[in-house]
Coordinates of C-alpha atoms in Angstrom, one line a residue:
X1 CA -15.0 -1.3 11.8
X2 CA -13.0 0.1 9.3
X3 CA -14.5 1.3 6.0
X4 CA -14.0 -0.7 3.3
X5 CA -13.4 1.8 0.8
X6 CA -10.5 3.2 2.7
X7 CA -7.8 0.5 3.1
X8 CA -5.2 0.2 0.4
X9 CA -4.5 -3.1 -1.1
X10 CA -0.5 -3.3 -1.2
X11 CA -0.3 -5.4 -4.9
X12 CA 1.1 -8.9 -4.4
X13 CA 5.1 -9.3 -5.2
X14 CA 6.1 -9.8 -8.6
X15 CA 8.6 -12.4 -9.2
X16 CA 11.5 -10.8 -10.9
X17 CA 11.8 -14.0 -13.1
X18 CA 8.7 -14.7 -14.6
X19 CA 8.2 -14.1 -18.2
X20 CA 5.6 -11.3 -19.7
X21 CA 3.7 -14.2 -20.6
X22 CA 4.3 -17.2 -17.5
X23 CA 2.7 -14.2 -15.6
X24 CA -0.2 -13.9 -18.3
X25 CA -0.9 -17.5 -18.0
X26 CA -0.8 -17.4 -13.9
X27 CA -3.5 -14.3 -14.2
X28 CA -5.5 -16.1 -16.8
X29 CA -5.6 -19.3 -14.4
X30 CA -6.1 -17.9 -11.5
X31 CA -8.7 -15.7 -13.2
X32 CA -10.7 -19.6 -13.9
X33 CA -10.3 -20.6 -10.9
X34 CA -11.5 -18.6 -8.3
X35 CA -13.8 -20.3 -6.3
X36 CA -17.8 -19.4 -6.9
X37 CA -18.6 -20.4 -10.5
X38 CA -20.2 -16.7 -11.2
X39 CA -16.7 -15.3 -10.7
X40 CA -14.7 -17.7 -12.6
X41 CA -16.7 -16.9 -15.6
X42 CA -17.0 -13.1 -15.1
X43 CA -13.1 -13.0 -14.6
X44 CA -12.2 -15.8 -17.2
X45 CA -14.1 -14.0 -19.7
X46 CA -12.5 -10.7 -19.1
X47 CA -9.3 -11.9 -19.0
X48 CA -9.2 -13.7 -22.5
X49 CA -9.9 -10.4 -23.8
X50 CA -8.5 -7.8 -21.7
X51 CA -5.0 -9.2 -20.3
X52 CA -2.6 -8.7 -23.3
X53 CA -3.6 -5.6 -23.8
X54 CA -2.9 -4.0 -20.3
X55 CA 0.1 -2.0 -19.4
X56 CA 2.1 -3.2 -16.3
X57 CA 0.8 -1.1 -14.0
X58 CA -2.8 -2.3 -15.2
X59 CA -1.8 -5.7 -14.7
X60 CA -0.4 -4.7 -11.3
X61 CA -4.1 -3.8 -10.1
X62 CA -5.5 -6.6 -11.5
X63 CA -3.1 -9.2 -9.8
X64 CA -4.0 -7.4 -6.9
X65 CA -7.8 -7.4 -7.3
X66 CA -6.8 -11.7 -8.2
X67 CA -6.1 -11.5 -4.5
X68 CA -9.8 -10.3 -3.1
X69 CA -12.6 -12.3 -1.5
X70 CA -14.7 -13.7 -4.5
X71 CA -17.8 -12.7 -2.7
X72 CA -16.7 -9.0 -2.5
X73 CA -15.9 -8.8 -6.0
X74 CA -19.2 -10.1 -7.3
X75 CA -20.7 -7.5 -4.7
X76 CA -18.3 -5.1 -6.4
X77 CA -19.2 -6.1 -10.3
X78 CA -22.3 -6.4 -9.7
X79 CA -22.8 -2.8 -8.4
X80 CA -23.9 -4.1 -5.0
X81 CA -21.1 -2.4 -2.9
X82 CA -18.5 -0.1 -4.3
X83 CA -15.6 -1.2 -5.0
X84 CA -12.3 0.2 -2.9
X85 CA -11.0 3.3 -5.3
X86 CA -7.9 1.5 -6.4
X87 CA -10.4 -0.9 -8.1
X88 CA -12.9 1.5 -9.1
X89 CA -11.3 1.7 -12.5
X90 CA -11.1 -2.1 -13.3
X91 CA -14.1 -3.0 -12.0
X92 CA -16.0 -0.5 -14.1
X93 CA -14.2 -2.2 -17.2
X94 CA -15.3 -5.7 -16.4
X95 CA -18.4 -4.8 -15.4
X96 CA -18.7 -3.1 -19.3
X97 CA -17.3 -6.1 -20.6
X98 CA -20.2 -8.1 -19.0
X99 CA -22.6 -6.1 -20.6
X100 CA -20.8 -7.2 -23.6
X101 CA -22.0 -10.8 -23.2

């Protein structure tokens, strides 16, 4: 079995016509909705805060990490696994931002 730190996560495709903010909104929704309650209010809160002020590229990863089993990320966030390195970064930040609350 492969590692898990070791694949790379290609970042979904960005639809050439969607507005700065129509993809804000998407991230925003998608961040609510997730699918276990701890992860829709980890990622909600984040992404109030955090999302407008992210350069593309930032948003890139994060549309990317949008696309990840819930259940890893909350392994990830919560420090219980490590996070693949091209989410090391972000996950750091909204694991800070928990601490926050």
């Amino acid at each position: 079995m492969p590692d898990s730190n070791s694949y790379k996560i290609a970042p979904p495709p960005v639809d050439p016509n969607e507005t700065h903010d129509s993809r804000l909104k998407r991230m925003k929704m998608r961040s609510m909705r997730r699918g276990i309650k701890e992860m829709d209010l980890i990622l909600s809160g984040f992404a109030d805060v955090e999302l407008t002020d992210m350069n593309p590229a930032e948003l890139d990863t994060y549309d990317a990490l949008l696309h990840e089993n819930d259940h890893d990320l909350y392994l990830w966030v919560t420090g219980q696994e490590e996070a693949p390195a091209q989410f090391q970064g972000l996950i750091a930040q909204i694991a800070v931002s928990l601490e926050g609350n």
